[in-house]
């Protein structure tokens, strides 16, 4: 790891200011970034730690009934504090990695990183969440733009994520046991005006909405409704853990199981 | 260099560190607390688990400057005041929860965090909680058994393996 300065601002305003320094990069839990720095895949001159910013921590409800989670809130805190408001989201957070990763890793870091196999991107896209940054609000549909690609601009910080709460939802993941990331996972959310299905771990383009499954489930919410559907595996991640065709198959299985779990 | 100050196992500790200094390095190289092991250095194995403000974290994946002002607990502070093994450590010995011992500090620290949160875990709870702690020797069975025993539960029905 090359050396760097560390800034520890206590307000969003100071963090934004610190991000103005040359070659600055934000750091939240560091659970992704520290291994990346060790591998010298990133070499910032300044790390702006977001972990001391209280206004970016915690879970609350807004006037529209949305669950609002501060960008620097750890997975462990979401697992505990979102349980009463949005159990499917709390359950997603509770199954990320392992306890020590959950005590440091944050929703902002996960959403900013947009790993093609990460859990929160599926939760955010599947819920139709709004990503709040230090200067704007971005709909999840516009935010996730491909593998490790997001709508974030240079120096922009994810300060909060707002989740509309569906009438029912479930996150179904099949584990890749060595990394403890999902191999493939589906987030299915049933709203009064339709169903959203987001898939992670499968596509070379990162998290995506499975439009055909959404349509089928919006008119008939049952596992049978998606039984006949299939996705094309040719643009899916193919590695030693599974071929694209296998992952395409798992998308269907995970979606069906999520629907069955909702009942 | 930045000066950091923290409480480690109840005692004040301080030192000058670089931005990139990991908490694990600070504990081992600056404070001489080599009980915190570094197995993988890539946040996979859990040999480096310590508690920061009461929560289990991987010391190989946290910067020392991030622990400035924190209360840190390591394996060196786990024994009872008279130097005898604490209930978790003793249970690891009684139930052969270790062989080479490399993973043990992390296992004990994770177990302590689990039992604080969940004083009477089921076997499944223990296995789930140890997701991030890898042991290359024991096959986990006796580690799980030791943690169940440390929680005061009867483990006589769990076969020795
Ligand atoms: C063993 C292990 C298992 C894991 N298992 C899973 C899993 O099952 N599912 C899963 O989804 N993830 C998993 N992860 C990843 C984990 O959830 C990370 O914590 C998360 O992806 C990144 O969050 P962080 O807070 O640690 O971010 P960091 O590592 O601090 O940062 C990640 C990236 O985001 C940027 N960034 C951080 N915060 C912000 C912000 N607020 N605004 C803008 N940019 C920001 C950083 O500059 C960096 O590029 C695992 C990690 C490990 C080590
Ligand atoms: S050394 Fe920290 S997790 Fe392996
Ligand atoms: S006892 Fe040897 S690694 Fe666990």
PDB file of C-alpha atoms in Angstrom, chain A:
ATOM      1  CA  UNK A   1       0.000   0.000   0.000  1.00  0.00           C
ATOM      2  CA  UNK A   2       1.404   3.418  -0.951  1.00  0.00           C
ATOM      3  CA  UNK A   3       1.175   6.022   1.775  1.00  0.00           C
ATOM      4  CA  UNK A   4      -1.548   8.699   1.920  1.00  0.00           C
ATOM      5  CA  UNK A   5      -2.839  11.392   4.229  1.00  0.00           C
ATOM      6  CA  UNK A   6      -6.049  10.698   6.128  1.00  0.00           C
ATOM      7  CA  UNK A   7      -8.646  13.390   6.792  1.00  0.00           C
ATOM      8  CA  UNK A   8     -11.384  12.694   9.329  1.00  0.00           C
ATOM      9  CA  UNK A   9     -14.056  15.375   8.851  1.00  0.00           C
ATOM     10  CA  UNK A  10     -17.069  15.443  11.158  1.00  0.00           C
ATOM     11  CA  UNK A  11     -19.534  17.150   8.796  1.00  0.00           C
ATOM     12  CA  UNK A  12     -20.575  16.555   5.167  1.00  0.00           C
ATOM     13  CA  UNK A  13     -19.504  20.105   4.371  1.00  0.00           C
ATOM     14  CA  UNK A  14     -15.975  19.478   5.633  1.00  0.00           C
ATOM     15  CA  UNK A  15     -15.845  16.160   3.796  1.00  0.00           C
ATOM     16  CA  UNK A  16     -16.739  17.881   0.533  1.00  0.00           C
ATOM     17  CA  UNK A  17     -14.059  20.448   1.193  1.00  0.00           C
ATOM     18  CA  UNK A  18     -11.480  17.742   1.898  1.00  0.00           C
ATOM     19  CA  UNK A  19     -12.504  15.973  -1.311  1.00  0.00           C
ATOM     20  CA  UNK A  20     -11.313  19.093  -3.110  1.00  0.00           C
ATOM     21  CA  UNK A  21      -7.717  18.174  -2.328  1.00  0.00           C
ATOM     22  CA  UNK A  22      -5.695  16.673  -5.154  1.00  0.00           C
ATOM     23  CA  UNK A  23      -6.223  12.930  -5.685  1.00  0.00           C
ATOM     24  CA  UNK A  24      -8.605  12.628  -2.750  1.00  0.00           C
ATOM     25  CA  UNK A  25     -10.823   9.576  -2.363  1.00  0.00           C
ATOM     26  CA  UNK A  26     -13.582   8.941   0.173  1.00  0.00           C
ATOM     27  CA  UNK A  27     -13.365   5.955   2.488  1.00  0.00           C
ATOM     28  CA  UNK A  28     -16.192   4.502   4.556  1.00  0.00           C
ATOM     29  CA  UNK A  29     -15.761   1.055   6.078  1.00  0.00           C
ATOM     30  CA  UNK A  30     -12.669   0.375   3.999  1.00  0.00           C
ATOM     31  CA  UNK A  31     -13.783  -3.246   3.580  1.00  0.00           C
ATOM     32  CA  UNK A  32     -13.422  -2.941  -0.173  1.00  0.00           C
ATOM     33  CA  UNK A  33     -11.069   0.011  -0.410  1.00  0.00           C
ATOM     34  CA  UNK A  34      -8.310  -1.173   1.965  1.00  0.00           C
ATOM     35  CA  UNK A  35      -7.835  -4.474   0.082  1.00  0.00           C
ATOM     36  CA  UNK A  36      -7.849  -2.424  -3.154  1.00  0.00           C
ATOM     37  CA  UNK A  37      -5.145  -0.124  -1.776  1.00  0.00           C
ATOM     38  CA  UNK A  38      -3.112  -3.108  -0.622  1.00  0.00           C
ATOM     39  CA  UNK A  39      -3.251  -4.485  -4.153  1.00  0.00           C
ATOM     40  CA  UNK A  40      -2.200  -1.040  -5.410  1.00  0.00           C
ATOM     41  CA  UNK A  41      -5.257  -0.882  -7.632  1.00  0.00           C
ATOM     42  CA  UNK A  42      -5.884   2.580  -6.207  1.00  0.00           C
ATOM     43  CA  UNK A  43      -3.327   5.091  -4.983  1.00  0.00           C
ATOM     44  CA  UNK A  44      -5.019   8.223  -3.648  1.00  0.00           C
ATOM     45  CA  UNK A  45      -2.912  10.936  -1.986  1.00  0.00           C
ATOM     46  CA  UNK A  46      -5.642  11.702   0.528  1.00  0.00           C
ATOM     47  CA  UNK A  47      -8.260   9.437   2.041  1.00  0.00           C
ATOM     48  CA  UNK A  48     -11.285  11.275   3.350  1.00  0.00           C
ATOM     49  CA  UNK A  49     -12.752   9.078   6.069  1.00  0.00           C
ATOM     50  CA  UNK A  50     -16.541   9.373   6.298  1.00  0.00           C
ATOM     51  CA  UNK A  51     -16.863   7.315   9.471  1.00  0.00           C
ATOM     52  CA  UNK A  52     -16.835  10.288  11.859  1.00  0.00           C
ATOM     53  CA  UNK A  53     -19.759  12.114  10.238  1.00  0.00           C
ATOM     54  CA  UNK A  54     -22.736  11.676  12.560  1.00  0.00           C
ATOM     55  CA  UNK A  55     -25.200  13.327  10.163  1.00  0.00           C
ATOM     56  CA  UNK A  56     -24.472  10.450   7.730  1.00  0.00           C
ATOM     57  CA  UNK A  57     -25.353   7.708  10.206  1.00  0.00           C
ATOM     58  CA  UNK A  58     -28.563   6.052  11.253  1.00  0.00           C
ATOM     59  CA  UNK A  59     -31.928   4.801  10.044  1.00  0.00           C
ATOM     60  CA  UNK A  60     -35.145   6.852  10.102  1.00  0.00           C
ATOM     61  CA  UNK A  61     -38.514   7.295   8.393  1.00  0.00           C
ATOM     62  CA  UNK A  62     -39.367  10.400   6.345  1.00  0.00           C
ATOM     63  CA  UNK A  63     -42.775  12.055   5.833  1.00  0.00           C
ATOM     64  CA  UNK A  64     -43.492   9.838   2.824  1.00  0.00           C
ATOM     65  CA  UNK A  65     -42.852   6.697   4.900  1.00  0.00           C
ATOM     66  CA  UNK A  66     -39.560   5.992   3.174  1.00  0.00           C
ATOM     67  CA  UNK A  67     -36.777   4.328   5.155  1.00  0.00           C
ATOM     68  CA  UNK A  68     -33.836   6.732   5.031  1.00  0.00           C
ATOM     69  CA  UNK A  69     -30.401   5.335   5.729  1.00  0.00           C
ATOM     70  CA  UNK A  70     -27.367   7.567   6.202  1.00  0.00           C
ATOM     71  CA  UNK A  71     -24.523   6.806   3.782  1.00  0.00           C
ATOM     72  CA  UNK A  72     -22.072   5.960   6.567  1.00  0.00           C
ATOM     73  CA  UNK A  73     -24.440   3.544   8.341  1.00  0.00           C
ATOM     74  CA  UNK A  74     -22.898   0.106   8.786  1.00  0.00           C
ATOM     75  CA  UNK A  75     -24.526  -3.084   7.559  1.00  0.00           C
ATOM     76  CA  UNK A  76     -24.810  -4.233  11.212  1.00  0.00           C
ATOM     77  CA  UNK A  77     -26.736  -1.079  12.148  1.00  0.00           C
ATOM     78  CA  UNK A  78     -29.099  -1.447   9.174  1.00  0.00           C
ATOM     79  CA  UNK A  79     -29.685  -5.093  10.119  1.00  0.00           C
ATOM     80  CA  UNK A  80     -30.731  -3.961  13.617  1.00  0.00           C
ATOM     81  CA  UNK A  81     -32.478  -0.669  13.003  1.00  0.00           C
ATOM     82  CA  UNK A  82     -34.296  -1.257   9.705  1.00  0.00           C
ATOM     83  CA  UNK A  83     -35.863  -4.503  10.939  1.00  0.00           C
ATOM     84  CA  UNK A  84     -39.019  -2.823  12.252  1.00  0.00           C
ATOM     85  CA  UNK A  85     -39.549  -0.716   9.102  1.00  0.00           C
ATOM     86  CA  UNK A  86     -38.317  -2.830   6.199  1.00  0.00           C
ATOM     87  CA  UNK A  87     -37.521  -6.419   7.236  1.00  0.00           C
ATOM     88  CA  UNK A  88     -36.389  -7.594   3.769  1.00  0.00           C
ATOM     89  CA  UNK A  89     -33.786  -4.842   3.629  1.00  0.00           C
ATOM     90  CA  UNK A  90     -32.616  -5.566   7.188  1.00  0.00           C
ATOM     91  CA  UNK A  91     -32.292  -9.216   6.255  1.00  0.00           C
ATOM     92  CA  UNK A  92     -30.214  -8.318   3.184  1.00  0.00           C
ATOM     93  CA  UNK A  93     -27.855  -6.278   5.383  1.00  0.00           C
ATOM     94  CA  UNK A  94     -27.681  -9.047   7.995  1.00  0.00           C
ATOM     95  CA  UNK A  95     -26.405 -11.524   5.382  1.00  0.00           C
ATOM     96  CA  UNK A  96     -23.606  -9.414   3.889  1.00  0.00           C
ATOM     97  CA  UNK A  97     -20.178 -10.999   4.389  1.00  0.00           C
ATOM     98  CA  UNK A  98     -19.522 -11.828   8.044  1.00  0.00           C
ATOM     99  CA  UNK A  99     -20.030 -10.011  11.390  1.00  0.00           C
ATOM    100  CA  UNK A 100     -16.707  -8.121  11.290  1.00  0.00           C
ATOM    101  CA  UNK A 101     -17.347  -6.933   7.719  1.00  0.00           C
ATOM    102  CA  UNK A 102     -20.850  -5.831   8.736  1.00  0.00           C
ATOM    103  CA  UNK A 103     -19.466  -3.842  11.678  1.00  0.00           C
ATOM    104  CA  UNK A 104     -17.351  -1.691   9.323  1.00  0.00           C
ATOM    105  CA  UNK A 105     -18.855  -1.880   5.817  1.00  0.00           C
ATOM    106  CA  UNK A 106     -21.446   0.764   4.937  1.00  0.00           C
ATOM    107  CA  UNK A 107     -24.368   1.216   2.592  1.00  0.00           C
ATOM    108  CA  UNK A 108     -22.721   4.271   1.002  1.00  0.00           C
ATOM    109  CA  UNK A 109     -19.541   2.350   0.262  1.00  0.00           C
ATOM    110  CA  UNK A 110     -21.470  -0.528  -1.237  1.00  0.00           C
ATOM    111  CA  UNK A 111     -23.693   1.679  -3.393  1.00  0.00           C
ATOM    112  CA  UNK A 112     -20.716   3.787  -4.538  1.00  0.00           C
ATOM    113  CA  UNK A 113     -18.623   0.763  -5.396  1.00  0.00           C
ATOM    114  CA  UNK A 114     -21.422  -1.005  -7.312  1.00  0.00           C
ATOM    115  CA  UNK A 115     -19.678  -4.367  -7.335  1.00  0.00           C
ATOM    116  CA  UNK A 116     -21.538  -6.555  -9.883  1.00  0.00           C
ATOM    117  CA  UNK A 117     -22.126  -9.117  -7.107  1.00  0.00           C
ATOM    118  CA  UNK A 118     -22.952  -6.788  -4.221  1.00  0.00           C
ATOM    119  CA  UNK A 119     -26.185  -6.995  -2.253  1.00  0.00           C
ATOM    120  CA  UNK A 120     -27.230  -3.362  -1.677  1.00  0.00           C
ATOM    121  CA  UNK A 121     -27.403  -2.450  -5.383  1.00  0.00           C
ATOM    122  CA  UNK A 122     -30.089  -5.149  -5.735  1.00  0.00           C
ATOM    123  CA  UNK A 123     -31.928  -3.838  -2.674  1.00  0.00           C
ATOM    124  CA  UNK A 124     -31.795  -0.245  -3.894  1.00  0.00           C
ATOM    125  CA  UNK A 125     -32.765  -0.966  -7.509  1.00  0.00           C
ATOM    126  CA  UNK A 126     -35.387  -3.511  -6.457  1.00  0.00           C
ATOM    127  CA  UNK A 127     -36.978  -0.994  -4.081  1.00  0.00           C
ATOM    128  CA  UNK A 128     -36.797   1.921  -6.502  1.00  0.00           C
ATOM    129  CA  UNK A 129     -34.681   3.801  -3.956  1.00  0.00           C
ATOM    130  CA  UNK A 130     -33.330   7.327  -4.277  1.00  0.00           C
ATOM    131  CA  UNK A 131     -29.611   7.869  -3.872  1.00  0.00           C
ATOM    132  CA  UNK A 132     -28.876  11.178  -2.131  1.00  0.00           C
ATOM    133  CA  UNK A 133     -25.477  12.803  -2.592  1.00  0.00           C
ATOM    134  CA  UNK A 134     -23.928  15.985  -1.281  1.00  0.00           C
ATOM    135  CA  UNK A 135     -25.493  17.892  -4.175  1.00  0.00           C
ATOM    136  CA  UNK A 136     -28.442  16.008  -5.714  1.00  0.00           C
ATOM    137  CA  UNK A 137     -30.877  13.094  -5.608  1.00  0.00           C
ATOM    138  CA  UNK A 138     -30.610  10.293  -8.168  1.00  0.00           C
ATOM    139  CA  UNK A 139     -33.220   7.606  -8.865  1.00  0.00           C
ATOM    140  CA  UNK A 140     -31.760   4.100  -8.569  1.00  0.00           C
ATOM    141  CA  UNK A 141     -32.936   3.454 -12.167  1.00  0.00           C
ATOM    142  CA  UNK A 142     -30.515   6.153 -13.355  1.00  0.00           C
ATOM    143  CA  UNK A 143     -27.794   5.596 -10.783  1.00  0.00           C
ATOM    144  CA  UNK A 144     -26.470   2.084 -11.509  1.00  0.00           C
ATOM    145  CA  UNK A 145     -24.731   2.264 -14.877  1.00  0.00           C
ATOM    146  CA  UNK A 146     -22.771  -0.961 -15.255  1.00  0.00           C
ATOM    147  CA  UNK A 147     -20.120  -3.020 -13.506  1.00  0.00           C
ATOM    148  CA  UNK A 148     -18.465  -0.698 -10.921  1.00  0.00           C
ATOM    149  CA  UNK A 149     -20.074   2.234 -12.803  1.00  0.00           C
ATOM    150  CA  UNK A 150     -22.477   4.724 -11.238  1.00  0.00           C
ATOM    151  CA  UNK A 151     -23.851   8.183 -11.938  1.00  0.00           C
ATOM    152  CA  UNK A 152     -21.551   9.629  -9.258  1.00  0.00           C
ATOM    153  CA  UNK A 153     -19.254  12.383 -10.410  1.00  0.00           C
ATOM    154  CA  UNK A 154     -15.689  12.895  -9.288  1.00  0.00           C
ATOM    155  CA  UNK A 155     -15.663  13.771  -5.588  1.00  0.00           C
ATOM    156  CA  UNK A 156     -19.411  13.232  -5.092  1.00  0.00           C
ATOM    157  CA  UNK A 157     -20.394  11.548  -1.825  1.00  0.00           C
ATOM    158  CA  UNK A 158     -23.385   9.299  -1.175  1.00  0.00           C
ATOM    159  CA  UNK A 159     -24.874  10.818   1.959  1.00  0.00           C
ATOM    160  CA  UNK A 160     -28.151   8.918   2.220  1.00  0.00           C
ATOM    161  CA  UNK A 161     -30.303   6.282   0.512  1.00  0.00           C
ATOM    162  CA  UNK A 162     -34.110   6.551   0.686  1.00  0.00           C
ATOM    163  CA  UNK A 163     -36.122   3.360   0.272  1.00  0.00           C
ATOM    164  CA  UNK A 164     -39.869   3.311  -0.459  1.00  0.00           C
ATOM    165  CA  UNK A 165     -41.259   0.390   1.539  1.00  0.00           C
ATOM    166  CA  UNK A 166     -43.069  -2.266  -0.526  1.00  0.00           C
ATOM    167  CA  UNK A 167     -46.052  -4.202   0.801  1.00  0.00           C
ATOM    168  CA  UNK A 168     -43.845  -7.302   0.762  1.00  0.00           C
ATOM    169  CA  UNK A 169     -40.318  -8.107  -0.352  1.00  0.00           C
ATOM    170  CA  UNK A 170     -37.659 -10.772  -0.166  1.00  0.00           C
ATOM    171  CA  UNK A 171     -33.961 -11.037  -0.977  1.00  0.00           C
ATOM    172  CA  UNK A 172     -32.878 -14.503  -2.048  1.00  0.00           C
ATOM    173  CA  UNK A 173     -29.191 -15.199  -2.517  1.00  0.00           C
ATOM    174  CA  UNK A 174     -27.110 -18.206  -3.311  1.00  0.00           C
ATOM    175  CA  UNK A 175     -23.774 -17.856  -1.627  1.00  0.00           C
ATOM    176  CA  UNK A 176     -20.361 -18.023  -3.232  1.00  0.00           C
ATOM    177  CA  UNK A 177     -18.894 -19.488  -0.062  1.00  0.00           C
ATOM    178  CA  UNK A 178     -15.258 -18.425  -0.539  1.00  0.00           C
ATOM    179  CA  UNK A 179     -15.947 -14.710  -1.006  1.00  0.00           C
ATOM    180  CA  UNK A 180     -19.238 -14.740   0.935  1.00  0.00           C
ATOM    181  CA  UNK A 181     -20.696 -12.507  -1.764  1.00  0.00           C
ATOM    182  CA  UNK A 182     -23.752 -13.812  -3.574  1.00  0.00           C
ATOM    183  CA  UNK A 183     -23.085 -15.915  -6.656  1.00  0.00           C
ATOM    184  CA  UNK A 184     -26.462 -14.691  -7.892  1.00  0.00           C
ATOM    185  CA  UNK A 185     -29.213 -13.002  -5.905  1.00  0.00           C
ATOM    186  CA  UNK A 186     -32.689 -11.623  -6.600  1.00  0.00           C
ATOM    187  CA  UNK A 187     -34.497  -8.837  -4.764  1.00  0.00           C
ATOM    188  CA  UNK A 188     -38.241  -9.020  -5.370  1.00  0.00           C
ATOM    189  CA  UNK A 189     -40.440  -6.171  -4.106  1.00  0.00           C
ATOM    190  CA  UNK A 190     -44.230  -6.110  -4.375  1.00  0.00           C
ATOM    191  CA  UNK A 191     -45.743  -2.616  -4.443  1.00  0.00           C
ATOM    192  CA  UNK A 192     -49.420  -1.754  -4.731  1.00  0.00           C
ATOM    193  CA  UNK A 193     -48.822  -0.611  -8.326  1.00  0.00           C
ATOM    194  CA  UNK A 194     -46.550  -3.410  -9.519  1.00  0.00           C
ATOM    195  CA  UNK A 195     -43.592  -5.651  -8.830  1.00  0.00           C
ATOM    196  CA  UNK A 196     -39.876  -4.865  -9.142  1.00  0.00           C
ATOM    197  CA  UNK A 197     -37.216  -7.545  -9.608  1.00  0.00           C
ATOM    198  CA  UNK A 198     -33.509  -6.698  -9.376  1.00  0.00           C
ATOM    199  CA  UNK A 199     -30.762  -9.212 -10.039  1.00  0.00           C
ATOM    200  CA  UNK A 200     -27.153  -9.029  -8.839  1.00  0.00           C
ATOM    201  CA  UNK A 201     -24.181 -11.301  -9.414  1.00  0.00           C
ATOM    202  CA  UNK A 202     -25.186 -12.252 -12.923  1.00  0.00           C
ATOM    203  CA  UNK A 203     -24.734  -9.641 -15.625  1.00  0.00           C
ATOM    204  CA  UNK A 204     -21.508  -8.227 -17.022  1.00  0.00           C
ATOM    205  CA  UNK A 205     -23.378  -4.919 -16.847  1.00  0.00           C
ATOM    206  CA  UNK A 206     -23.880  -5.180 -13.083  1.00  0.00           C
ATOM    207  CA  UNK A 207     -27.195  -5.083 -11.258  1.00  0.00           C
ATOM    208  CA  UNK A 208     -30.271  -4.989 -13.534  1.00  0.00           C
ATOM    209  CA  UNK A 209     -34.057  -5.126 -13.465  1.00  0.00           C
ATOM    210  CA  UNK A 210     -35.609  -8.212 -15.011  1.00  0.00           C
ATOM    211  CA  UNK A 211     -38.451  -6.594 -16.945  1.00  0.00           C
ATOM    212  CA  UNK A 212     -40.212  -9.772 -18.125  1.00  0.00           C
ATOM    213  CA  UNK A 213     -40.323 -11.199 -14.620  1.00  0.00           C
ATOM    214  CA  UNK A 214     -41.687  -7.893 -13.309  1.00  0.00           C
ATOM    215  CA  UNK A 215     -44.471  -7.931 -15.904  1.00  0.00           C
ATOM    216  CA  UNK A 216     -45.383 -11.545 -15.287  1.00  0.00           C
ATOM    217  CA  UNK A 217     -45.401 -11.094 -11.504  1.00  0.00           C
ATOM    218  CA  UNK A 218     -47.362  -7.844 -11.642  1.00  0.00           C
ATOM    219  CA  UNK A 219     -50.288  -9.692 -13.213  1.00  0.00           C
ATOM    220  CA  UNK A 220     -49.869 -12.983 -11.370  1.00  0.00           C
ATOM    221  CA  UNK A 221     -47.729 -12.945  -8.230  1.00  0.00           C
ATOM    222  CA  UNK A 222     -46.782 -16.622  -7.993  1.00  0.00           C
ATOM    223  CA  UNK A 223     -43.666 -18.714  -8.586  1.00  0.00           C
ATOM    224  CA  UNK A 224     -45.402 -20.284 -11.600  1.00  0.00           C
ATOM    225  CA  UNK A 225     -45.608 -16.903 -13.305  1.00  0.00           C
ATOM    226  CA  UNK A 226     -41.825 -16.839 -13.762  1.00  0.00           C
ATOM    227  CA  UNK A 227     -41.381 -20.573 -14.332  1.00  0.00           C
ATOM    228  CA  UNK A 228     -41.374 -20.297 -18.112  1.00  0.00           C
ATOM    229  CA  UNK A 229     -39.121 -17.231 -18.321  1.00  0.00           C
ATOM    230  CA  UNK A 230     -35.449 -17.355 -19.114  1.00  0.00           C
ATOM    231  CA  UNK A 231     -32.599 -14.908 -19.492  1.00  0.00           C
ATOM    232  CA  UNK A 232     -29.818 -14.976 -22.057  1.00  0.00           C
ATOM    233  CA  UNK A 233     -26.565 -16.132 -20.462  1.00  0.00           C
ATOM    234  CA  UNK A 234     -24.278 -14.839 -23.204  1.00  0.00           C
ATOM    235  CA  UNK A 235     -23.669 -11.479 -21.504  1.00  0.00           C
ATOM    236  CA  UNK A 236     -23.476 -12.926 -18.016  1.00  0.00           C
ATOM    237  CA  UNK A 237     -20.435 -13.259 -15.782  1.00  0.00           C
ATOM    238  CA  UNK A 238     -18.609 -16.474 -16.578  1.00  0.00           C
ATOM    239  CA  UNK A 239     -15.857 -17.536 -14.186  1.00  0.00           C
ATOM    240  CA  UNK A 240     -14.595 -20.544 -12.271  1.00  0.00           C
ATOM    241  CA  UNK A 241     -17.626 -20.370  -9.970  1.00  0.00           C
ATOM    242  CA  UNK A 242     -20.161 -20.690 -12.761  1.00  0.00           C
ATOM    243  CA  UNK A 243     -20.800 -20.143 -16.449  1.00  0.00           C
ATOM    244  CA  UNK A 244     -23.014 -17.428 -17.841  1.00  0.00           C
ATOM    245  CA  UNK A 245     -25.647 -20.057 -18.680  1.00  0.00           C
ATOM    246  CA  UNK A 246     -25.586 -21.340 -15.096  1.00  0.00           C
ATOM    247  CA  UNK A 247     -25.981 -17.832 -13.730  1.00  0.00           C
ATOM    248  CA  UNK A 248     -28.863 -17.160 -16.143  1.00  0.00           C
ATOM    249  CA  UNK A 249     -30.543 -20.273 -14.787  1.00  0.00           C
ATOM    250  CA  UNK A 250     -29.932 -19.154 -11.184  1.00  0.00           C
ATOM    251  CA  UNK A 251     -31.652 -15.817 -11.885  1.00  0.00           C
ATOM    252  CA  UNK A 252     -34.878 -17.734 -12.467  1.00  0.00           C
ATOM    253  CA  UNK A 253     -34.396 -19.982  -9.458  1.00  0.00           C
ATOM    254  CA  UNK A 254     -33.586 -17.091  -7.084  1.00  0.00           C
ATOM    255  CA  UNK A 255     -36.559 -15.067  -8.339  1.00  0.00           C
ATOM    256  CA  UNK A 256     -38.933 -17.999  -7.952  1.00  0.00           C
ATOM    257  CA  UNK A 257     -37.688 -18.680  -4.419  1.00  0.00           C
ATOM    258  CA  UNK A 258     -38.032 -15.030  -3.466  1.00  0.00           C
ATOM    259  CA  UNK A 259     -41.632 -15.003  -4.734  1.00  0.00           C
ATOM    260  CA  UNK A 260     -42.402 -18.235  -2.906  1.00  0.00           C
ATOM    261  CA  UNK A 261     -40.933 -16.801   0.322  1.00  0.00           C
ATOM    262  CA  UNK A 262     -43.235 -13.781   0.058  1.00  0.00           C
ATOM    263  CA  UNK A 263     -46.154 -16.161  -0.528  1.00  0.00           C
TER     264      UNK A 263
END
